[in-house]
Every structure is written in C-alpha cells, then in structure tokens.
C-alpha cells in the first residue's frame, strides 16, 4: 500500500476515495487464492468482471472460500500494522 498527496493535501486531509471496495476485495481474493483457499465458482480461465452490483457476489464468494467475513479475513492480512 502507498499514499500519494497532491495540491496541498496530506495524511490528515479529507479526500474522496474511489474504487476502494473493489481494490480491497480483489486483493483479498488474490491472497485467498495464494493461501490455497478454493474460491467457489472459479476455475482456470474463468474471469470475474467488476460492476457496481457484483461486489456483493464477490464478498459472498470470499466468505465461502475463507469461512470468515471479508473484514475479519482482511484484518490480519492487510489492515493490521503488525503483520
């Protein structure tokens, strides 16, 4: 993860955030696959395309594959400062 600031902003400045949900969800799916967790409904050559309503489906797939909520799965992997 990295931070970039522009036009006089810094870490304490409120800013609009775009695509955070799909970025975190995609990262978590990649981590789950790297950990050898089977992602239901996906196989070699399958493609999942993001759209605004499909993110709930991806969350359900991630929950089924990891047996945890996306937030619980993310915490020790990408949200904890002591990894």
PDB file of N, CA, C and O in Angstrom, chain B, residues numbered from 101:
ATOM      1  N   UNK B 101       0.844  -1.166   0.000  1.00  0.00           N
ATOM      2  CA  UNK B 101       0.000   0.000   0.000  1.00  0.00           C
ATOM      3  C   UNK B 101       0.894   1.235   0.000  1.00  0.00           C
ATOM      4  O   UNK B 101       1.989   1.232   0.563  1.00  0.00           O
ATOM      5  N   UNK B 102       0.408   2.275  -0.636  1.00  0.00           N
ATOM      6  CA  UNK B 102       1.157   3.515  -0.713  1.00  0.00           C
ATOM      7  C   UNK B 102       0.194   4.699  -0.653  1.00  0.00           C
ATOM      8  O   UNK B 102      -0.986   4.573  -0.982  1.00  0.00           O
ATOM      9  N   UNK B 103       0.708   5.832  -0.233  1.00  0.00           N
ATOM     10  CA  UNK B 103      -0.076   7.058  -0.161  1.00  0.00           C
ATOM     11  C   UNK B 103       0.531   8.084  -1.107  1.00  0.00           C
ATOM     12  O   UNK B 103       1.753   8.181  -1.221  1.00  0.00           O
ATOM     13  N   UNK B 104      -0.308   8.839  -1.778  1.00  0.00           N
ATOM     14  CA  UNK B 104       0.143   9.966  -2.588  1.00  0.00           C
ATOM     15  C   UNK B 104      -0.726  11.157  -2.245  1.00  0.00           C
ATOM     16  O   UNK B 104      -1.937  11.018  -2.077  1.00  0.00           O
ATOM     17  N   UNK B 105      -0.127  12.308  -2.143  1.00  0.00           N
ATOM     18  CA  UNK B 105      -0.845  13.540  -1.825  1.00  0.00           C
ATOM     19  C   UNK B 105      -0.524  14.593  -2.868  1.00  0.00           C
ATOM     20  O   UNK B 105       0.582  14.621  -3.409  1.00  0.00           O
ATOM     21  N   UNK B 106      -1.481  15.456  -3.152  1.00  0.00           N
ATOM     22  CA  UNK B 106      -1.260  16.497  -4.152  1.00  0.00           C
ATOM     23  C   UNK B 106      -2.054  17.739  -3.786  1.00  0.00           C
ATOM     24  O   UNK B 106      -2.924  17.704  -2.915  1.00  0.00           O
ATOM     25  N   UNK B 107      -1.752  18.804  -4.442  1.00  0.00           N
ATOM     26  CA  UNK B 107      -2.382  20.113  -4.265  1.00  0.00           C
ATOM     27  C   UNK B 107      -2.590  20.506  -2.802  1.00  0.00           C
ATOM     28  O   UNK B 107      -3.682  20.909  -2.402  1.00  0.00           O
ATOM     29  N   UNK B 108      -1.529  20.384  -2.020  1.00  0.00           N
ATOM     30  CA  UNK B 108      -1.559  20.848  -0.645  1.00  0.00           C
ATOM     31  C   UNK B 108      -2.215  19.923   0.363  1.00  0.00           C
ATOM     32  O   UNK B 108      -2.413  20.325   1.510  1.00  0.00           O
ATOM     33  N   UNK B 109      -2.563  18.686  -0.021  1.00  0.00           N
ATOM     34  CA  UNK B 109      -3.173  17.748   0.926  1.00  0.00           C
ATOM     35  C   UNK B 109      -2.087  16.956   1.653  1.00  0.00           C
ATOM     36  O   UNK B 109      -0.936  16.911   1.221  1.00  0.00           O
ATOM     37  N   UNK B 110      -2.475  16.339   2.754  1.00  0.00           N
ATOM     38  CA  UNK B 110      -1.558  15.449   3.484  1.00  0.00           C
ATOM     39  C   UNK B 110      -2.382  14.336   4.130  1.00  0.00           C
ATOM     40  O   UNK B 110      -3.571  14.198   3.840  1.00  0.00           O
ATOM     41  N   UNK B 111      -1.767  13.550   4.993  1.00  0.00           N
ATOM     42  CA  UNK B 111      -2.424  12.393   5.598  1.00  0.00           C
ATOM     43  C   UNK B 111      -3.632  12.770   6.454  1.00  0.00           C
ATOM     44  O   UNK B 111      -4.476  11.916   6.726  1.00  0.00           O
ATOM     45  N   UNK B 112      -3.732  14.011   6.875  1.00  0.00           N
ATOM     46  CA  UNK B 112      -4.853  14.424   7.730  1.00  0.00           C
ATOM     47  C   UNK B 112      -5.974  15.115   6.957  1.00  0.00           C
ATOM     48  O   UNK B 112      -6.996  15.472   7.543  1.00  0.00           O
ATOM     49  N   UNK B 113      -5.798  15.308   5.662  1.00  0.00           N
ATOM     50  CA  UNK B 113      -6.784  15.995   4.838  1.00  0.00           C
ATOM     51  C   UNK B 113      -7.847  15.021   4.346  1.00  0.00           C
ATOM     52  O   UNK B 113      -7.509  13.965   3.811  1.00  0.00           O
ATOM     53  N   UNK B 114      -9.126  15.355   4.516  1.00  0.00           N
ATOM     54  CA  UNK B 114     -10.198  14.525   3.987  1.00  0.00           C
ATOM     55  C   UNK B 114     -10.177  14.556   2.464  1.00  0.00           C
ATOM     56  O   UNK B 114     -10.000  15.614   1.861  1.00  0.00           O
ATOM     57  N   UNK B 115     -10.359  13.385   1.844  1.00  0.00           N
ATOM     58  CA  UNK B 115     -10.330  13.295   0.390  1.00  0.00           C
ATOM     59  C   UNK B 115     -11.361  12.288  -0.089  1.00  0.00           C
ATOM     60  O   UNK B 115     -11.746  11.378   0.646  1.00  0.00           O
ATOM     61  N   UNK B 116     -11.808  12.462  -1.336  1.00  0.00           N
ATOM     62  CA  UNK B 116     -12.689  11.473  -1.941  1.00  0.00           C
ATOM     63  C   UNK B 116     -11.889  10.212  -2.234  1.00  0.00           C
ATOM     64  O   UNK B 116     -10.717  10.289  -2.603  1.00  0.00           O
ATOM     65  N   UNK B 117     -12.514   9.062  -2.071  1.00  0.00           N
ATOM     66  CA  UNK B 117     -11.867   7.781  -2.345  1.00  0.00           C
ATOM     67  C   UNK B 117     -12.715   7.047  -3.373  1.00  0.00           C
ATOM     68  O   UNK B 117     -13.934   6.951  -3.227  1.00  0.00           O
ATOM     69  N   UNK B 118     -12.074   6.531  -4.408  1.00  0.00           N
ATOM     70  CA  UNK B 118     -12.772   5.813  -5.460  1.00  0.00           C
ATOM     71  C   UNK B 118     -12.246   4.388  -5.552  1.00  0.00           C
ATOM     72  O   UNK B 118     -11.046   4.158  -5.395  1.00  0.00           O
ATOM     73  N   UNK B 119     -13.112   3.455  -5.798  1.00  0.00           N
ATOM     74  CA  UNK B 119     -12.768   2.052  -6.080  1.00  0.00           C
ATOM     75  C   UNK B 119     -12.100   1.331  -4.917  1.00  0.00           C
ATOM     76  O   UNK B 119     -11.436   0.317  -5.134  1.00  0.00           O
ATOM     77  N   UNK B 120     -12.253   1.816  -3.702  1.00  0.00           N
ATOM     78  CA  UNK B 120     -11.622   1.156  -2.559  1.00  0.00           C
ATOM     79  C   UNK B 120     -12.194  -0.244  -2.332  1.00  0.00           C
ATOM     80  O   UNK B 120     -11.442  -1.175  -2.044  1.00  0.00           O
ATOM     81  N   UNK B 121     -13.505  -0.403  -2.457  1.00  0.00           N
ATOM     82  CA  UNK B 121     -14.122  -1.711  -2.223  1.00  0.00           C
ATOM     83  C   UNK B 121     -13.597  -2.744  -3.196  1.00  0.00           C
ATOM     84  O   UNK B 121     -13.207  -3.837  -2.785  1.00  0.00           O
ATOM     85  N   UNK B 122     -13.579  -2.419  -4.482  1.00  0.00           N
ATOM     86  CA  UNK B 122     -13.099  -3.407  -5.442  1.00  0.00           C
ATOM     87  C   UNK B 122     -11.602  -3.645  -5.294  1.00  0.00           C
ATOM     88  O   UNK B 122     -11.137  -4.757  -5.547  1.00  0.00           O
ATOM     89  N   UNK B 123     -10.843  -2.648  -4.895  1.00  0.00           N
ATOM     90  CA  UNK B 123      -9.403  -2.834  -4.687  1.00  0.00           C
ATOM     91  C   UNK B 123      -9.138  -3.794  -3.529  1.00  0.00           C
ATOM     92  O   UNK B 123      -8.340  -4.723  -3.658  1.00  0.00           O
ATOM     93  N   UNK B 124      -9.807  -3.570  -2.401  1.00  0.00           N
ATOM     94  CA  UNK B 124      -9.630  -4.462  -1.254  1.00  0.00           C
ATOM     95  C   UNK B 124     -10.162  -5.866  -1.556  1.00  0.00           C
ATOM     96  O   UNK B 124      -9.514  -6.858  -1.223  1.00  0.00           O
ATOM     97  N   UNK B 125     -11.329  -5.952  -2.182  1.00  0.00           N
ATOM     98  CA  UNK B 125     -11.907  -7.260  -2.489  1.00  0.00           C
ATOM     99  C   UNK B 125     -11.020  -8.048  -3.442  1.00  0.00           C
ATOM    100  O   UNK B 125     -10.802  -9.242  -3.238  1.00  0.00           O
ATOM    101  N   UNK B 126     -10.512  -7.400  -4.469  1.00  0.00           N
ATOM    102  CA  UNK B 126      -9.620  -8.071  -5.405  1.00  0.00           C
ATOM    103  C   UNK B 126      -8.331  -8.517  -4.746  1.00  0.00           C
ATOM    104  O   UNK B 126      -7.830  -9.607  -5.022  1.00  0.00           O
ATOM    105  N   UNK B 127      -7.789  -7.672  -3.873  1.00  0.00           N
ATOM    106  CA  UNK B 127      -6.575  -8.027  -3.128  1.00  0.00           C
ATOM    107  C   UNK B 127      -6.833  -9.235  -2.234  1.00  0.00           C
ATOM    108  O   UNK B 127      -6.019 -10.158  -2.188  1.00  0.00           O
ATOM    109  N   UNK B 128      -7.962  -9.236  -1.524  1.00  0.00           N
ATOM    110  CA  UNK B 128      -8.293 -10.353  -0.642  1.00  0.00           C
ATOM    111  C   UNK B 128      -8.506 -11.648  -1.422  1.00  0.00           C
ATOM    112  O   UNK B 128      -8.107 -12.718  -0.961  1.00  0.00           O
ATOM    113  N   UNK B 129      -9.132 -11.565  -2.600  1.00  0.00           N
ATOM    114  CA  UNK B 129      -9.306 -12.766  -3.427  1.00  0.00           C
ATOM    115  C   UNK B 129      -7.944 -13.322  -3.844  1.00  0.00           C
ATOM    116  O   UNK B 129      -7.737 -14.535  -3.817  1.00  0.00           O
ATOM    117  N   UNK B 130      -7.027 -12.455  -4.225  1.00  0.00           N
ATOM    118  CA  UNK B 130      -5.685 -12.895  -4.594  1.00  0.00           C
ATOM    119  C   UNK B 130      -4.955 -13.536  -3.428  1.00  0.00           C
ATOM    120  O   UNK B 130      -4.283 -14.553  -3.601  1.00  0.00           O
ATOM    121  N   UNK B 131      -5.079 -12.954  -2.241  1.00  0.00           N
ATOM    122  CA  UNK B 131      -4.457 -13.531  -1.046  1.00  0.00           C
ATOM    123  C   UNK B 131      -5.062 -14.895  -0.742  1.00  0.00           C
ATOM    124  O   UNK B 131      -4.338 -15.843  -0.440  1.00  0.00           O
ATOM    125  N   UNK B 132      -6.387 -14.997  -0.821  1.00  0.00           N
ATOM    126  CA  UNK B 132      -7.060 -16.277  -0.550  1.00  0.00           C
ATOM    127  C   UNK B 132      -6.576 -17.347  -1.523  1.00  0.00           C
ATOM    128  O   UNK B 132      -6.297 -18.475  -1.116  1.00  0.00           O
ATOM    129  N   UNK B 133      -6.475 -17.006  -2.791  1.00  0.00           N
ATOM    130  CA  UNK B 133      -6.003 -17.979  -3.775  1.00  0.00           C
ATOM    131  C   UNK B 133      -4.549 -18.353  -3.513  1.00  0.00           C
ATOM    132  O   UNK B 133      -4.183 -19.522  -3.639  1.00  0.00           O
ATOM    133  N   UNK B 134      -3.710 -17.376  -3.151  1.00  0.00           N
ATOM    134  CA  UNK B 134      -2.302 -17.654  -2.840  1.00  0.00           C
ATOM    135  C   UNK B 134      -2.159 -18.556  -1.618  1.00  0.00           C
ATOM    136  O   UNK B 134      -1.203 -19.324  -1.517  1.00  0.00           O
ATOM    137  N   UNK B 135      -3.119 -18.462  -0.683  1.00  0.00           N
ATOM    138  CA  UNK B 135      -3.113 -19.317   0.504  1.00  0.00           C
ATOM    139  C   UNK B 135      -3.699 -20.701   0.220  1.00  0.00           C
ATOM    140  O   UNK B 135      -3.793 -21.537   1.118  1.00  0.00           O
ATOM    141  N   UNK B 136      -4.090 -20.936  -1.030  1.00  0.00           N
ATOM    142  CA  UNK B 136      -4.630 -22.238  -1.400  1.00  0.00           C
ATOM    143  C   UNK B 136      -6.088 -22.435  -1.053  1.00  0.00           C
ATOM    144  O   UNK B 136      -6.577 -23.564  -1.036  1.00  0.00           O
ATOM    145  N   UNK B 137      -6.781 -21.355  -0.778  1.00  0.00           N
ATOM    146  CA  UNK B 137      -8.219 -21.458  -0.471  1.00  0.00           C
ATOM    147  C   UNK B 137      -8.977 -21.499  -1.782  1.00  0.00           C
ATOM    148  O   UNK B 137      -8.818 -20.625  -2.634  1.00  0.00           O
ATOM    149  N   UNK B 138      -9.787 -22.500  -1.932  1.00  0.00           N
ATOM    150  CA  UNK B 138     -10.577 -22.662  -3.143  1.00  0.00           C
ATOM    151  C   UNK B 138     -11.636 -21.582  -3.201  1.00  0.00           C
ATOM    152  O   UNK B 138     -12.382 -21.390  -2.241  1.00  0.00           O
ATOM    153  N   UNK B 139     -11.709 -20.887  -4.299  1.00  0.00           N
ATOM    154  CA  UNK B 139     -12.740 -19.870  -4.485  1.00  0.00           C
ATOM    155  C   UNK B 139     -13.847 -20.490  -5.320  1.00  0.00           C
ATOM    156  O   UNK B 139     -13.662 -20.699  -6.519  1.00  0.00           O
ATOM    157  N   UNK B 140     -14.988 -20.789  -4.723  1.00  0.00           N
ATOM    158  CA  UNK B 140     -16.083 -21.459  -5.416  1.00  0.00           C
ATOM    159  C   UNK B 140     -16.485 -20.739  -6.699  1.00  0.00           C
ATOM    160  O   UNK B 140     -16.535 -19.510  -6.755  1.00  0.00           O
ATOM    161  N   UNK B 141     -16.770 -21.535  -7.722  1.00  0.00           N
ATOM    162  CA  UNK B 141     -17.247 -20.963  -8.963  1.00  0.00           C
ATOM    163  C   UNK B 141     -16.154 -20.432  -9.861  1.00  0.00           C
ATOM    164  O   UNK B 141     -16.440 -19.872 -10.919  1.00  0.00           O
ATOM    165  N   UNK B 142     -14.907 -20.596  -9.461  1.00  0.00           N
ATOM    166  CA  UNK B 142     -13.804 -20.106 -10.284  1.00  0.00           C
ATOM    167  C   UNK B 142     -12.913 -21.279 -10.645  1.00  0.00           C
ATOM    168  O   UNK B 142     -12.679 -22.178  -9.837  1.00  0.00           O
ATOM    169  N   UNK B 143     -12.436 -21.253 -11.842  1.00  0.00           N
ATOM    170  CA  UNK B 143     -11.520 -22.280 -12.294  1.00  0.00           C
ATOM    171  C   UNK B 143     -10.550 -21.701 -13.289  1.00  0.00           C
ATOM    172  O   UNK B 143     -10.646 -20.519 -13.621  1.00  0.00           O
ATOM    173  N   UNK B 144      -9.619 -22.493 -13.775  1.00  0.00           N
ATOM    174  CA  UNK B 144      -8.645 -21.969 -14.738  1.00  0.00           C
ATOM    175  C   UNK B 144      -9.349 -21.338 -15.939  1.00  0.00           C
ATOM    176  O   UNK B 144     -10.230 -21.942 -16.551  1.00  0.00           O
ATOM    177  N   UNK B 145      -8.946 -20.130 -16.254  1.00  0.00           N
ATOM    178  CA  UNK B 145      -9.512 -19.431 -17.404  1.00  0.00           C
ATOM    179  C   UNK B 145     -10.786 -18.678 -17.118  1.00  0.00           C
ATOM    180  O   UNK B 145     -11.247 -17.922 -17.974  1.00  0.00           O
ATOM    181  N   UNK B 146     -11.384 -18.853 -15.937  1.00  0.00           N
ATOM    182  CA  UNK B 146     -12.599 -18.109 -15.608  1.00  0.00           C
ATOM    183  C   UNK B 146     -12.246 -16.654 -15.354  1.00  0.00           C
ATOM    184  O   UNK B 146     -11.145 -16.330 -14.909  1.00  0.00           O
ATOM    185  N   UNK B 147     -13.188 -15.799 -15.643  1.00  0.00           N
ATOM    186  CA  UNK B 147     -12.977 -14.365 -15.480  1.00  0.00           C
ATOM    187  C   UNK B 147     -14.114 -13.801 -14.648  1.00  0.00           C
ATOM    188  O   UNK B 147     -15.267 -14.193 -14.827  1.00  0.00           O
ATOM    189  N   UNK B 148     -13.805 -12.895 -13.750  1.00  0.00           N
ATOM    190  CA  UNK B 148     -14.819 -12.186 -12.987  1.00  0.00           C
ATOM    191  C   UNK B 148     -14.669 -10.712 -13.325  1.00  0.00           C
ATOM    192  O   UNK B 148     -13.593 -10.144 -13.139  1.00  0.00           O
ATOM    193  N   UNK B 149     -15.719 -10.090 -13.814  1.00  0.00           N
ATOM    194  CA  UNK B 149     -15.684  -8.679 -14.187  1.00  0.00           C
ATOM    195  C   UNK B 149     -16.413  -7.859 -13.134  1.00  0.00           C
ATOM    196  O   UNK B 149     -17.541  -8.182 -12.761  1.00  0.00           O
ATOM    197  N   UNK B 150     -15.775  -6.809 -12.657  1.00  0.00           N
ATOM    198  CA  UNK B 150     -16.370  -5.942 -11.641  1.00  0.00           C
ATOM    199  C   UNK B 150     -17.483  -5.097 -12.225  1.00  0.00           C
ATOM    200  O   UNK B 150     -17.371  -4.589 -13.341  1.00  0.00           O
ATOM    201  N   UNK B 151     -18.544  -4.952 -11.477  1.00  0.00           N
ATOM    202  CA  UNK B 151     -19.541  -3.915 -11.732  1.00  0.00           C
ATOM    203  C   UNK B 151     -20.111  -3.514 -10.387  1.00  0.00           C
ATOM    204  O   UNK B 151     -19.864  -4.186  -9.386  1.00  0.00           O
ATOM    205  N   UNK B 152     -20.860  -2.445 -10.347  1.00  0.00           N
ATOM    206  CA  UNK B 152     -21.300  -1.895  -9.073  1.00  0.00           C
ATOM    207  C   UNK B 152     -22.128  -2.858  -8.223  1.00  0.00           C
ATOM    208  O   UNK B 152     -22.025  -2.826  -6.997  1.00  0.00           O
ATOM    209  N   UNK B 153     -22.942  -3.708  -8.838  1.00  0.00           N
ATOM    210  CA  UNK B 153     -23.787  -4.594  -8.041  1.00  0.00           C
ATOM    211  C   UNK B 153     -23.123  -5.946  -7.754  1.00  0.00           C
ATOM    212  O   UNK B 153     -23.563  -6.657  -6.851  1.00  0.00           O
ATOM    213  N   UNK B 154     -22.097  -6.310  -8.483  1.00  0.00           N
ATOM    214  CA  UNK B 154     -21.484  -7.633  -8.321  1.00  0.00           C
ATOM    215  C   UNK B 154     -20.534  -7.726  -7.139  1.00  0.00           C
ATOM    216  O   UNK B 154     -20.102  -8.827  -6.797  1.00  0.00           O
ATOM    217  N   UNK B 155     -20.195  -6.617  -6.508  1.00  0.00           N
ATOM    218  CA  UNK B 155     -19.263  -6.675  -5.384  1.00  0.00           C
ATOM    219  C   UNK B 155     -19.846  -7.491  -4.230  1.00  0.00           C
ATOM    220  O   UNK B 155     -19.097  -8.122  -3.485  1.00  0.00           O
ATOM    221  N   UNK B 156     -21.178  -7.487  -4.073  1.00  0.00           N
ATOM    222  CA  UNK B 156     -21.802  -8.310  -3.035  1.00  0.00           C
ATOM    223  C   UNK B 156     -21.597  -9.791  -3.344  1.00  0.00           C
ATOM    224  O   UNK B 156     -21.425 -10.594  -2.427  1.00  0.00           O
ATOM    225  N   UNK B 157     -21.614 -10.158  -4.612  1.00  0.00           N
ATOM    226  CA  UNK B 157     -21.356 -11.544  -5.000  1.00  0.00           C
ATOM    227  C   UNK B 157     -19.922 -11.927  -4.670  1.00  0.00           C
ATOM    228  O   UNK B 157     -19.670 -13.014  -4.150  1.00  0.00           O
ATOM    229  N   UNK B 158     -18.990 -11.043  -4.969  1.00  0.00           N
ATOM    230  CA  UNK B 158     -17.589 -11.320  -4.660  1.00  0.00           C
ATOM    231  C   UNK B 158     -17.393 -11.478  -3.160  1.00  0.00           C
ATOM    232  O   UNK B 158     -16.640 -12.350  -2.730  1.00  0.00           O
ATOM    233  N   UNK B 159     -18.055 -10.653  -2.356  1.00  0.00           N
ATOM    234  CA  UNK B 159     -17.977 -10.799  -0.898  1.00  0.00           C
ATOM    235  C   UNK B 159     -18.496 -12.166  -0.460  1.00  0.00           C
ATOM    236  O   UNK B 159     -17.915 -12.792   0.427  1.00  0.00           O
ATOM    237  N   UNK B 160     -19.579 -12.633  -1.071  1.00  0.00           N
ATOM    238  CA  UNK B 160     -20.123 -13.950  -0.723  1.00  0.00           C
ATOM    239  C   UNK B 160     -19.153 -15.060  -1.110  1.00  0.00           C
ATOM    240  O   UNK B 160     -18.985 -16.020  -0.357  1.00  0.00           O
ATOM    241  N   UNK B 161     -18.519 -14.946  -2.259  1.00  0.00           N
ATOM    242  CA  UNK B 161     -17.523 -15.939  -2.693  1.00  0.00           C
ATOM    243  C   UNK B 161     -16.349 -15.948  -1.734  1.00  0.00           C
ATOM    244  O   UNK B 161     -15.887 -17.018  -1.339  1.00  0.00           O
ATOM    245  N   UNK B 162     -15.859 -14.781  -1.354  1.00  0.00           N
ATOM    246  CA  UNK B 162     -14.737 -14.685  -0.425  1.00  0.00           C
ATOM    247  C   UNK B 162     -15.099 -15.265   0.940  1.00  0.00           C
ATOM    248  O   UNK B 162     -14.295 -15.970   1.550  1.00  0.00           O
ATOM    249  N   UNK B 163     -16.308 -14.970   1.419  1.00  0.00           N
ATOM    250  CA  UNK B 163     -16.764 -15.507   2.705  1.00  0.00           C
ATOM    251  C   UNK B 163     -16.822 -17.031   2.663  1.00  0.00           C
ATOM    252  O   UNK B 163     -16.397 -17.696   3.608  1.00  0.00           O
ATOM    253  N   UNK B 164     -17.344 -17.582   1.577  1.00  0.00           N
ATOM    254  CA  UNK B 164     -17.433 -19.034   1.462  1.00  0.00           C
ATOM    255  C   UNK B 164     -16.044 -19.668   1.378  1.00  0.00           C
ATOM    256  O   UNK B 164     -15.804 -20.713   1.983  1.00  0.00           O
ATOM    257  N   UNK B 165     -15.137 -19.049   0.639  1.00  0.00           N
ATOM    258  CA  UNK B 165     -13.795 -19.606   0.468  1.00  0.00           C
ATOM    259  C   UNK B 165     -12.966 -19.540   1.744  1.00  0.00           C
ATOM    260  O   UNK B 165     -12.159 -20.432   2.006  1.00  0.00           O
ATOM    261  N   UNK B 166     -13.159 -18.485   2.544  1.00  0.00           N
ATOM    262  CA  UNK B 166     -12.322 -18.284   3.734  1.00  0.00           C
ATOM    263  C   UNK B 166     -13.005 -18.647   5.036  1.00  0.00           C
ATOM    264  O   UNK B 166     -12.356 -18.761   6.076  1.00  0.00           O
ATOM    265  N   UNK B 167     -14.333 -18.830   4.980  1.00  0.00           N
ATOM    266  CA  UNK B 167     -15.148 -19.097   6.174  1.00  0.00           C
ATOM    267  C   UNK B 167     -15.047 -17.964   7.202  1.00  0.00           C
ATOM    268  O   UNK B 167     -15.175 -18.179   8.407  1.00  0.00           O
ATOM    269  N   UNK B 168     -14.813 -16.753   6.685  1.00  0.00           N
ATOM    270  CA  UNK B 168     -14.755 -15.551   7.520  1.00  0.00           C
ATOM    271  C   UNK B 168     -15.405 -14.415   6.740  1.00  0.00           C
ATOM    272  O   UNK B 168     -15.506 -14.465   5.514  1.00  0.00           O
ATOM    273  N   UNK B 169     -15.840 -13.397   7.462  1.00  0.00           N
ATOM    274  CA  UNK B 169     -16.317 -12.204   6.763  1.00  0.00           C
ATOM    275  C   UNK B 169     -15.110 -11.555   6.083  1.00  0.00           C
ATOM    276  O   UNK B 169     -13.981 -11.730   6.540  1.00  0.00           O
ATOM    277  N   UNK B 170     -15.332 -10.812   5.004  1.00  0.00           N
ATOM    278  CA  UNK B 170     -14.212 -10.128   4.369  1.00  0.00           C
ATOM    279  C   UNK B 170     -13.425  -9.241   5.348  1.00  0.00           C
ATOM    280  O   UNK B 170     -12.198  -9.183   5.275  1.00  0.00           O
ATOM    281  N   UNK B 171     -14.113  -8.562   6.248  1.00  0.00           N
ATOM    282  CA  UNK B 171     -13.421  -7.700   7.216  1.00  0.00           C
ATOM    283  C   UNK B 171     -12.540  -8.521   8.156  1.00  0.00           C
ATOM    284  O   UNK B 171     -11.399  -8.143   8.424  1.00  0.00           O
ATOM    285  N   UNK B 172     -13.063  -9.642   8.657  1.00  0.00           N
ATOM    286  CA  UNK B 172     -12.277 -10.491   9.559  1.00  0.00           C
ATOM    287  C   UNK B 172     -11.077 -11.095   8.834  1.00  0.00           C
ATOM    288  O   UNK B 172      -9.991 -11.199   9.404  1.00  0.00           O
ATOM    289  N   UNK B 173     -11.274 -11.490   7.587  1.00  0.00           N
ATOM    290  CA  UNK B 173     -10.187 -12.057   6.794  1.00  0.00           C
ATOM    291  C   UNK B 173      -9.125 -11.000   6.477  1.00  0.00           C
ATOM    292  O   UNK B 173      -7.929 -11.293   6.481  1.00  0.00           O
ATOM    293  N   UNK B 174      -9.567  -9.777   6.206  1.00  0.00           N
ATOM    294  CA  UNK B 174      -8.643  -8.694   5.836  1.00  0.00           C
ATOM    295  C   UNK B 174      -7.796  -8.223   6.994  1.00  0.00           C
ATOM    296  O   UNK B 174      -6.630  -7.876   6.808  1.00  0.00           O
ATOM    297  N   UNK B 175      -8.360  -8.203   8.185  1.00  0.00           N
ATOM    298  CA  UNK B 175      -7.671  -7.552   9.300  1.00  0.00           C
ATOM    299  C   UNK B 175      -6.232  -8.012   9.498  1.00  0.00           C
ATOM    300  O   UNK B 175      -5.343  -7.161   9.481  1.00  0.00           O
ATOM    301  N   UNK B 176      -5.943  -9.288   9.684  1.00  0.00           N
ATOM    302  CA  UNK B 176      -4.547  -9.657   9.917  1.00  0.00           C
ATOM    303  C   UNK B 176      -3.695  -9.644   8.640  1.00  0.00           C
ATOM    304  O   UNK B 176      -2.467  -9.681   8.724  1.00  0.00           O
ATOM    305  N   UNK B 177      -4.321  -9.594   7.474  1.00  0.00           N
ATOM    306  CA  UNK B 177      -3.572  -9.684   6.225  1.00  0.00           C
ATOM    307  C   UNK B 177      -3.242  -8.336   5.607  1.00  0.00           C
ATOM    308  O   UNK B 177      -2.148  -8.161   5.070  1.00  0.00           O
ATOM    309  N   UNK B 178      -4.155  -7.388   5.668  1.00  0.00           N
ATOM    310  CA  UNK B 178      -3.905  -6.095   5.030  1.00  0.00           C
ATOM    311  C   UNK B 178      -4.217  -4.887   5.905  1.00  0.00           C
ATOM    312  O   UNK B 178      -3.778  -3.781   5.588  1.00  0.00           O
ATOM    313  N   UNK B 179      -4.947  -5.061   6.976  1.00  0.00           N
ATOM    314  CA  UNK B 179      -5.321  -3.904   7.803  1.00  0.00           C
ATOM    315  C   UNK B 179      -4.522  -3.772   9.086  1.00  0.00           C
ATOM    316  O   UNK B 179      -4.555  -2.716   9.719  1.00  0.00           O
ATOM    317  N   UNK B 180      -3.810  -4.807   9.486  1.00  0.00           N
ATOM    318  CA  UNK B 180      -3.034  -4.763  10.717  1.00  0.00           C
ATOM    319  C   UNK B 180      -1.680  -4.121  10.456  1.00  0.00           C
ATOM    320  O   UNK B 180      -1.044  -4.393   9.437  1.00  0.00           O
ATOM    321  N   UNK B 181      -1.246  -3.281  11.364  1.00  0.00           N
ATOM    322  CA  UNK B 181       0.071  -2.646  11.203  1.00  0.00           C
ATOM    323  C   UNK B 181       1.201  -3.540  11.693  1.00  0.00           C
ATOM    324  O   UNK B 181       2.372  -3.206  11.515  1.00  0.00           O
ATOM    325  N   UNK B 182       0.866  -4.671  12.307  1.00  0.00           N
ATOM    326  CA  UNK B 182       1.896  -5.584  12.820  1.00  0.00           C
ATOM    327  C   UNK B 182       1.783  -6.926  12.135  1.00  0.00           C
ATOM    328  O   UNK B 182       1.485  -7.933  12.777  1.00  0.00           O
ATOM    329  N   UNK B 183       2.019  -6.946  10.830  1.00  0.00           N
ATOM    330  CA  UNK B 183       1.889  -8.180  10.065  1.00  0.00           C
ATOM    331  C   UNK B 183       3.088  -9.049  10.245  1.00  0.00           C
ATOM    332  O   UNK B 183       3.155 -10.136   9.671  1.00  0.00           O
TER     333      UNK B 183
END
